[in-house]
Short mmCIF file of C-alpha atoms and ligand atoms in Angstrom, two decimals:
data_model
loop_
_atom_site.label_atom_id
_atom_site.label_comp_id
_atom_site.label_asym_id
_atom_site.label_seq_id
_atom_site.Cartn_x
_atom_site.Cartn_y
_atom_site.Cartn_z
CA UNK A 658 -12.57 -28.71 6.75
CA UNK A 659 -14.54 -25.69 5.74
CA UNK A 660 -14.74 -21.75 6.66
CA UNK A 661 -18.18 -22.73 8.02
CA UNK A 662 -16.66 -24.44 11.01
CA UNK A 663 -15.65 -21.79 12.41
CA UNK A 664 -17.33 -19.85 14.68
CA UNK A 665 -16.99 -16.49 11.47
CA UNK A 666 -19.61 -13.80 11.28
CA UNK A 667 -22.05 -14.60 8.53
CA UNK A 668 -21.54 -10.80 6.84
CA UNK A 669 -17.30 -12.81 7.22
CA UNK A 670 -18.01 -16.00 5.42
CA UNK A 671 -20.19 -14.52 2.88
CA UNK A 672 -17.40 -12.13 1.93
CA UNK A 673 -14.45 -14.99 2.29
CA UNK A 674 -16.60 -16.73 -0.56
CA UNK A 675 -17.13 -13.78 -2.74
CA UNK A 676 -12.76 -13.74 -2.90
CA UNK A 677 -13.42 -17.16 -4.31
CA UNK A 678 -12.03 -18.93 -1.65
CA UNK A 679 -13.45 -22.66 -1.22
CA UNK A 680 -11.53 -24.11 1.96
CA UNK A 681 -9.05 -22.56 4.23
CA UNK A 682 -5.03 -22.78 2.88
CA UNK A 683 -3.00 -24.88 5.80
CA UNK A 684 -1.89 -21.69 7.53
CA UNK A 685 -5.56 -20.32 7.80
CA UNK A 686 -6.85 -23.85 9.03
CA UNK A 687 -4.43 -23.58 11.89
CA UNK A 688 -3.77 -19.65 12.85
CA UNK A 689 -7.65 -18.68 12.51
CA UNK A 690 -8.74 -21.07 15.42
CA UNK A 691 -5.30 -19.56 17.24
CA UNK A 692 -6.08 -15.98 17.02
CA UNK A 693 -9.90 -15.86 17.69
CA UNK A 694 -8.84 -17.02 20.79
CA UNK A 695 -6.72 -13.98 21.86
CA UNK A 696 -3.45 -15.92 21.57
CA UNK A 697 -0.19 -15.10 20.80
CA UNK A 698 1.40 -16.35 17.00
CA UNK A 699 4.70 -17.08 15.36
CA UNK A 700 3.78 -17.76 12.33
CA UNK A 701 6.59 -19.20 9.90
CA UNK A 702 5.05 -19.01 6.17
CA UNK A 703 6.29 -17.60 2.84
CA UNK A 704 3.78 -15.23 0.66
CA UNK A 705 1.55 -17.26 -1.24
CA UNK A 706 0.86 -19.31 1.70
CA UNK A 707 -2.41 -17.26 2.04
CA UNK A 708 -1.05 -15.84 5.78
CA UNK A 709 -3.17 -12.18 5.09
CA UNK A 710 -6.35 -13.69 5.25
CA UNK A 711 -4.85 -15.84 8.36
CA UNK A 712 -4.99 -13.03 10.65
CA UNK A 713 -7.03 -10.67 8.19
CA UNK A 714 -10.03 -13.27 8.63
CA UNK A 715 -9.88 -13.46 12.87
CA UNK A 716 -8.96 -9.56 13.74
CA UNK A 717 -12.16 -8.49 11.99
CA UNK A 718 -14.22 -11.15 13.26
CA UNK A 719 -13.24 -10.48 17.07
CA UNK A 720 -13.60 -6.89 16.37
CA UNK A 721 -17.04 -7.38 14.99
CA UNK A 722 -17.68 -9.64 18.26
CA UNK A 723 -16.62 -6.56 20.35
CA UNK A 724 -18.86 -3.50 20.24
CA UNK A 725 -16.15 -1.29 20.87
CA UNK A 726 -15.26 1.14 18.68
CA UNK A 727 -12.25 2.91 17.48
CA UNK A 728 -11.91 6.43 19.54
CA UNK A 729 -10.66 9.09 16.76
CA UNK A 730 -6.95 8.25 15.65
CA UNK A 731 -6.75 5.64 18.14
CA UNK A 732 -6.63 2.32 16.21
CA UNK A 733 -7.52 -1.36 17.57
CA UNK A 734 -4.96 -3.02 15.15
CA UNK A 735 -1.91 -2.12 14.07
CA UNK A 736 -0.03 -4.32 11.14
CA UNK A 737 4.05 -3.32 10.13
CA UNK A 738 4.87 -4.28 7.40
CA UNK A 739 8.29 -3.71 5.32
CA UNK A 740 6.87 -2.08 2.09
CA UNK A 741 4.32 0.11 0.61
CA UNK A 742 3.44 -2.57 -1.84
CA UNK A 743 3.02 -5.10 0.71
CA UNK A 744 1.14 -2.55 3.16
CA UNK A 745 -1.13 -1.84 -0.03
CA UNK A 746 -1.91 -5.16 -0.67
CA UNK A 747 -3.15 -5.94 2.89
CA UNK A 748 -5.71 -3.13 2.97
CA UNK A 749 -7.09 -4.76 -0.20
CA UNK A 750 -7.54 -7.94 1.70
CA UNK A 751 -9.07 -6.15 4.63
CA UNK A 752 -11.62 -4.29 2.97
CA UNK A 753 -12.39 -7.03 0.68
CA UNK A 754 -13.38 -8.95 3.53
CA UNK A 755 -14.74 -5.41 5.54
CA UNK A 756 -17.42 -5.23 2.92
CA UNK A 757 -20.80 -5.25 4.12
CA UNK A 758 -20.19 -6.08 8.08
CA UNK A 759 -23.15 -4.81 10.75
CA UNK A 760 -20.68 -1.81 10.92
CA UNK A 761 -18.01 0.04 8.91
CA UNK A 762 -14.21 -0.76 9.98
CA UNK A 763 -12.39 0.96 8.08
CA UNK A 764 -8.57 0.10 6.94
CA UNK A 765 -5.83 2.63 6.35
CA UNK A 766 -2.30 2.07 4.59
CA UNK A 767 0.59 4.10 5.82
CA UNK A 768 3.46 4.19 3.97
CA UNK A 769 6.57 6.89 3.37
CA UNK A 770 7.83 8.30 -0.51
CA UNK A 771 4.25 9.47 -0.49
CA UNK A 772 2.81 13.19 0.92
CA UNK A 773 1.98 13.11 4.83
CA UNK A 774 -0.90 15.38 4.80
CA UNK A 775 -3.07 13.12 3.47
CA UNK A 776 -2.52 10.65 5.42
CA UNK A 777 -2.83 12.40 8.53
CA UNK A 778 -6.29 13.60 7.52
CA UNK A 779 -7.36 9.74 6.55
CA UNK A 780 -6.16 8.66 9.87
CA UNK A 781 -9.60 9.75 10.94
CA UNK A 782 -12.21 6.74 12.34
CA UNK A 783 -9.22 4.36 10.96
CA UNK A 784 -9.48 0.90 13.24
CA UNK A 785 -6.99 -1.33 11.71
CA UNK A 786 -3.60 0.20 10.61
CA UNK A 787 -1.47 -1.41 8.13
CA UNK A 788 2.47 0.61 8.42
CA UNK A 789 5.80 0.78 7.36
CA UNK A 790 7.84 1.35 10.59
CA UNK A 791 9.44 5.02 9.52
CA UNK A 792 6.11 6.63 8.26
CA UNK A 793 4.05 5.53 11.29
CA UNK A 794 6.75 7.40 13.77
CA UNK A 795 6.95 10.82 12.01
CA UNK A 796 2.81 10.34 12.32
CA UNK A 797 2.82 9.57 15.66
CA UNK A 798 5.67 12.34 16.48
CA UNK A 799 3.07 14.61 14.62
CA UNK A 800 -0.01 13.40 16.93
CA UNK A 801 -1.56 12.37 13.87
CA UNK A 802 -1.98 8.78 15.38
CA UNK A 803 -2.21 6.97 18.89
CA UNK A 804 -1.36 3.57 19.47
CA UNK A 805 -1.99 3.54 23.63
CA UNK A 806 -5.09 1.70 22.18
CA UNK A 807 -3.97 -1.41 20.04
CA UNK A 808 -5.49 -4.70 21.03
CA UNK A 809 -3.44 -6.49 18.29
CA UNK A 810 -0.24 -6.03 16.68
CA UNK A 811 0.94 -7.88 13.35
CA UNK A 812 4.05 -8.31 12.35
CA UNK A 813 4.14 -8.99 8.81
CA UNK A 814 6.96 -10.68 7.04
CA UNK A 815 9.47 -9.83 10.16
CA UNK A 816 12.59 -11.39 8.84
CA UNK A 817 12.20 -8.80 5.61
CA UNK A 818 11.46 -5.89 8.04
CA UNK A 819 14.74 -6.65 10.15
CA UNK A 820 16.65 -7.27 6.94
CA UNK A 821 15.78 -4.02 5.60
CA UNK A 822 17.13 -2.28 8.87
CA UNK A 823 13.92 -1.75 10.43
CA UNK A 824 15.02 -3.06 14.23
CA UNK A 825 15.46 0.36 15.93
CA UNK A 826 11.87 1.62 15.26
CA UNK A 827 9.89 -1.07 15.46
CA UNK A 828 11.53 -1.15 18.98
CA UNK A 829 10.88 2.44 18.79
CA UNK A 830 7.10 1.32 18.41
CA UNK A 831 6.62 -1.57 20.66
CA UNK A 832 7.32 1.42 23.11
CA UNK A 833 4.22 2.93 22.34
CA UNK A 834 2.18 0.34 22.20
CA UNK A 835 -0.10 -0.92 25.68
CA UNK A 836 2.10 -3.87 27.59
CA UNK A 837 -1.30 -5.94 27.32
CA UNK A 838 -2.14 -6.93 23.73
CA UNK A 839 -2.28 -9.70 21.14
CA UNK A 840 0.98 -9.65 19.07
CA UNK A 841 0.98 -12.46 15.94
CA UNK A 842 4.50 -12.65 14.09
CA UNK A 843 4.49 -13.76 11.01
CA UNK A 844 8.23 -14.49 8.79
CA UNK A 845 9.05 -16.48 5.78
CA UNK A 846 11.78 -18.32 7.74
CA UNK A 847 13.15 -18.56 11.14
CA UNK A 848 16.55 -16.85 11.81
CA UNK A 849 19.09 -15.60 14.50
CA UNK A 850 17.95 -11.92 13.70
CA UNK A 851 14.45 -12.47 14.75
CA UNK A 852 15.14 -14.00 17.88
CA UNK A 853 15.51 -10.24 19.71
CA UNK A 854 12.11 -9.73 18.35
CA UNK A 855 10.48 -12.65 19.60
CA UNK A 856 11.22 -11.99 22.79
CA UNK A 857 10.20 -8.94 22.98
CA UNK A 858 6.75 -9.19 21.50
CA UNK A 859 5.51 -12.77 22.08
CA UNK A 860 4.21 -14.13 25.27
CA UNK A 861 4.41 -18.00 25.02
CA UNK A 862 3.03 -18.08 21.63
CA UNK A 863 1.50 -21.06 19.34
CA UNK A 864 4.16 -21.68 16.77
CA UNK A 865 2.79 -22.58 13.13
CA UNK A 866 5.40 -23.65 10.86
CA UNK A 867 3.66 -24.41 7.40
CA UNK A 868 6.41 -26.55 5.47
CA UNK A 869 7.66 -25.47 2.00
CA UNK A 870 4.74 -25.84 -0.13
CA UNK A 871 5.88 -28.59 -2.01
CA UNK A 872 3.15 -29.21 -4.36
CA UNK A 873 2.33 -25.34 -4.93
CA UNK A 874 6.12 -25.57 -6.75
CA UNK A 875 5.58 -28.82 -7.85
CA UNK A 876 3.46 -26.47 -10.38
CA UNK A 877 5.57 -24.20 -11.14
CA UNK A 878 6.99 -25.32 -14.58
CA UNK A 879 10.96 -24.60 -14.66
CA UNK A 880 12.51 -23.52 -18.03
CA UNK A 881 16.49 -22.70 -18.48
CA UNK A 882 17.84 -21.19 -21.61
CA UNK A 883 22.05 -20.23 -21.47
CA UNK A 884 21.95 -16.90 -23.03
CA UNK A 885 24.83 -15.10 -23.32
CA UNK A 886 24.75 -11.38 -22.10
CA UNK A 887 24.56 -9.74 -25.71
CA UNK A 888 21.60 -11.72 -26.48
CA UNK A 889 19.24 -11.68 -23.53
CA UNK A 890 17.63 -8.58 -24.66
CA UNK A 891 16.55 -10.54 -28.26
CA UNK A 892 15.94 -13.59 -26.55
CA UNK A 893 13.76 -11.92 -24.33
CA UNK A 894 11.39 -10.22 -27.50
CA UNK A 895 12.15 -13.55 -28.92
CA UNK A 896 10.23 -15.50 -25.98
CA UNK A 897 7.50 -13.21 -25.15
CA UNK A 898 6.42 -12.94 -28.46
CA UNK A 899 6.87 -16.43 -30.16
CA UNK A 900 4.84 -17.96 -26.70
CA UNK A 901 2.36 -15.40 -27.15
CA UNK A 902 3.12 -14.25 -23.55
CA UNK A 903 0.74 -11.16 -22.06
CA UNK A 904 1.05 -11.22 -18.78
CA UNK A 905 4.73 -11.25 -17.82
CA UNK A 906 7.01 -10.03 -15.00
CA UNK A 907 11.03 -9.93 -15.98
CA UNK A 908 13.12 -9.88 -12.79
CA UNK A 909 16.51 -8.10 -12.87
CA UNK A 910 19.25 -7.34 -10.54
CA UNK A 911 19.69 -4.17 -10.31
CA UNK A 912 16.69 -0.78 -10.67
CA UNK A 913 19.02 0.62 -13.71
CA UNK A 914 19.21 -2.98 -15.13
CA UNK A 915 15.13 -3.20 -15.16
CA UNK A 916 14.74 0.59 -16.58
CA UNK A 917 17.23 -0.60 -19.80
CA UNK A 918 15.22 -3.61 -20.14
CA UNK A 919 11.91 -1.79 -20.02
CA UNK A 920 12.62 0.47 -22.02
CA UNK A 921 14.13 -2.05 -24.42
CA UNK A 922 10.95 -3.65 -25.14
CA UNK A 923 9.06 -1.14 -24.89
CA UNK A 924 11.44 0.75 -28.18
CA UNK A 925 10.09 -2.63 -29.64
CA UNK A 926 7.14 -2.78 -29.85
CA UNK A 927 6.22 -4.81 -26.07
CA UNK A 928 4.31 -2.53 -24.00
CA UNK A 929 6.87 -2.69 -20.63
CA UNK A 930 7.26 -0.77 -17.20
CA UNK A 931 9.81 -1.17 -14.78
CA UNK A 932 9.28 -1.37 -11.19
CA UNK A 933 11.87 -0.89 -8.22
CA UNK A 934 13.12 1.21 -5.33
CA UNK A 935 13.72 3.87 -7.04
CA UNK A 936 10.22 4.36 -8.58
CA UNK A 937 8.08 7.14 -7.24
CA UNK A 938 5.15 5.63 -5.42
CA UNK A 939 2.67 7.09 -7.90
CA UNK A 940 4.44 5.64 -11.44
CA UNK A 941 4.56 1.92 -8.92
CA UNK A 942 1.07 1.99 -8.13
CA UNK A 943 0.52 2.54 -11.76
CA UNK A 944 2.41 0.04 -12.96
CA UNK A 945 0.98 -2.41 -10.75
CA UNK A 946 -2.02 -1.44 -11.35
CA UNK A 947 -2.13 -1.52 -15.45
CA UNK A 948 0.27 -4.83 -14.84
CA UNK A 949 -2.57 -6.79 -12.50
CA UNK A 950 -5.85 -5.45 -14.87
CA UNK A 951 -3.89 -7.17 -17.87
CA UNK A 952 -3.74 -3.64 -19.94
CA UNK A 953 0.37 -4.07 -19.32
CA UNK A 954 1.94 -6.92 -20.89
CA UNK A 955 5.30 -6.60 -18.64
CA UNK A 956 6.44 -5.58 -16.07
CA UNK A 957 10.40 -5.74 -14.94
CA UNK A 958 11.18 -5.81 -11.53
CA UNK A 959 14.04 -6.30 -8.73
CA UNK A 960 14.12 -8.54 -6.19
CA UNK A 961 13.02 -5.56 -3.25
CA UNK A 962 9.77 -5.80 -4.56
CA UNK A 963 8.72 -8.65 -5.61
CA UNK A 964 7.47 -10.13 -2.34
CA UNK A 965 4.92 -7.51 -2.56
CA UNK A 966 3.40 -8.54 -5.71
CA UNK A 967 0.63 -10.16 -5.40
CA UNK A 968 -1.22 -11.50 -8.80
CA UNK A 969 -3.63 -14.20 -8.79
CA UNK A 970 -2.48 -16.93 -11.73
CA UNK A 971 0.45 -14.99 -12.89
CA UNK A 972 1.03 -16.65 -16.00
CA UNK A 973 4.78 -16.11 -16.66
CA UNK A 974 7.74 -15.38 -14.78
CA UNK A 975 11.45 -14.59 -16.69
CA UNK A 976 14.51 -14.81 -14.58
CA UNK A 977 16.20 -12.11 -16.97
CA UNK A 978 19.46 -13.06 -14.73
CA UNK A 979 19.85 -15.20 -11.91
CA UNK A 980 19.33 -13.87 -8.29
CA UNK A 981 22.44 -14.09 -5.99
CA UNK A 982 20.56 -16.04 -3.17
CA UNK A 983 18.26 -19.04 -3.91
CA UNK A 984 15.84 -17.85 -1.51
CA UNK A 985 14.84 -14.86 -3.67
CA UNK A 986 15.10 -17.28 -6.88
CA UNK A 987 12.31 -19.12 -4.81
CA UNK A 988 10.40 -16.09 -4.28
CA UNK A 989 10.06 -14.71 -8.09
CA UNK A 990 9.19 -17.93 -9.63
CA UNK A 991 6.44 -18.23 -6.78
CA UNK A 992 4.98 -15.37 -8.44
CA UNK A 993 3.55 -17.46 -11.00
CA UNK A 994 1.31 -20.72 -10.24
CA UNK A 995 -0.13 -19.74 -7.18
CA UNK A 996 -3.33 -20.58 -6.06
CA UNK A 997 -4.19 -23.36 -7.88
CA UNK A 998 -2.91 -22.40 -11.20
CA UNK A 999 -0.23 -23.69 -13.79
CA UNK A 1000 3.32 -21.75 -14.41
CA UNK A 1001 6.00 -21.32 -16.12
CA UNK A 1002 9.38 -20.07 -14.64
CA UNK A 1003 11.87 -19.49 -17.22
CA UNK A 1004 15.41 -18.06 -16.37
CA UNK A 1005 17.73 -16.59 -18.76
CA UNK A 1006 21.15 -17.81 -17.74
CA UNK A 1007 25.18 -17.70 -19.15
CA UNK A 1008 27.78 -20.27 -19.06
CA UNK A 1009 29.37 -18.99 -16.32
CA UNK A 1010 26.83 -19.03 -14.12
CA UNK A 1011 26.45 -22.77 -14.25
CA UNK A 1012 27.54 -23.54 -11.02
CA UNK A 1013 25.74 -20.78 -9.35
CA UNK A 1014 22.28 -22.34 -10.85
CA UNK A 1015 23.35 -25.71 -9.68
CA UNK A 1016 23.57 -24.29 -5.96
CA UNK A 1017 20.15 -22.62 -6.40
CA UNK A 1018 18.77 -25.77 -8.02
CA UNK A 1019 20.13 -28.26 -5.26
CA UNK A 1020 18.76 -26.24 -2.58
CA UNK A 1021 15.18 -26.08 -3.58
CA UNK A 1022 15.26 -30.08 -4.67
CA UNK A 1023 14.54 -29.35 -8.66
CA UNK A 1024 15.82 -30.08 -11.85
CA UNK A 1025 15.62 -28.07 -14.62
CA UNK A 1026 16.34 -29.06 -18.54
CA UNK A 1027 18.56 -26.21 -20.56
CA UNK A 1028 18.41 -25.63 -23.82
CA UNK A 1029 21.47 -24.11 -25.71
CA UNK A 1030 19.67 -20.61 -27.63
CA UNK A 1031 22.98 -20.12 -29.08
CA UNK A 1032 21.96 -21.69 -32.76
CA UNK A 1033 18.45 -20.47 -32.26
CA UNK A 1034 17.40 -17.52 -34.73
CA UNK A 1035 15.94 -14.44 -33.35
P1 AMP B 1241 -1.08 -14.44 0.70
O1 AMP B 1241 -0.24 -15.62 1.26
O2 AMP B 1241 -2.15 -13.85 1.82
O3 AMP B 1241 -0.39 -13.13 -0.39
O4 AMP B 1241 -2.14 -15.32 -0.33
C1 AMP B 1241 -1.36 -15.79 -1.47
C2 AMP B 1241 -2.79 -15.66 -2.65
O5 AMP B 1241 -3.68 -16.93 -2.28
C3 AMP B 1241 -3.67 -14.50 -2.41
O6 AMP B 1241 -3.65 -14.51 -4.06
C4 AMP B 1241 -5.28 -14.68 -1.95
O7 AMP B 1241 -5.52 -14.39 -2.64
C5 AMP B 1241 -4.80 -16.04 -2.68
N1 AMP B 1241 -5.72 -17.18 -1.33
C6 AMP B 1241 -5.81 -17.06 0.24
N2 AMP B 1241 -6.26 -17.68 0.71
C7 AMP B 1241 -7.19 -18.64 -0.38
C8 AMP B 1241 -8.07 -19.92 0.05
N3 AMP B 1241 -8.29 -20.34 1.59
N4 AMP B 1241 -8.08 -19.90 -1.32
C9 AMP B 1241 -8.33 -19.73 -2.20
N5 AMP B 1241 -6.87 -18.67 -2.42
C10 AMP B 1241 -6.43 -18.08 -1.49
#
């Protein structure tokens, strides 16, 4: 079913095609009509499913349909997200879909870790506000934003927000919103933790659950090498050079390790930057921009920010270390082979981790050939 089957404004349809989207993804096909009808929605879907556009398209369309404009500092749409990266990414999608509309619809991302003053100024005339909970409350307490006119509330990656301990802040925010509103809740999983939020937020929601994208995952080729900890550095360099990789996302288990791996690569002439929670926002944004544009060959990242990294057709992901949870493994390898492109995810595994690796692969219902790197010349 093409996008034109939905009752969408022609300029939004044009923006959808400018983004290169030909057909709606599963979540888009199901969620767009529900959101257009003004109903509450509980969407169980992961990043990579196209969930952003599944709410951004109908929200923008509804805004075009209602001629009422936002008053100063009174956004009509509030999207809560767990991380700065996701906030910035969502605004990118909203902006791309808002090009050349009959009137401007301004969207803005606000998040902590950067100075608050420019955000206070930028809030003027914003209709769609994408925010991390803590910074939103700071702005509200400073009277920089008034949430009493919000018509649609979106919670994106709600499970992650709860894992990061934002529950109290979310509940405080709910109290600042009008009772009468549309609520859209997206989560990668349905956890017990989510129950409390679901009850406060949703009336009688339409539930859409997108099965694990077996097809998309099947496009990701998995490869593994047994490598001892001491040999991982040289082995990583060997892999990148031998396979002539030019856009590689490497995962480590800690920020400190990410810094070390990136430094070592740099010293060996492979341009790399690390990105993790302890880096300044400026450094994170620059690293991501350079990596996305292809200027930077290797980005070394931790799990905390892996969900926020959205890069079309990323060819390679390398697990320098295995993550503790199978879920993180799925998220990591999901950074490659997205949107119909083939990808390769390579894991460097120590012998001691063999059992852990088996647990992960069993959960994923996947098989991975393991190659012993010991005899290989690096
Ligand atoms: P999301 O799950 O929202 O993070 O989207 C995952 C990726 O899929 C992003 O790179 C989008 O640009 C892309 N995408 C979203 N919808 C479509 C579509 N209908 N056709 C092709 N690509 C899409």
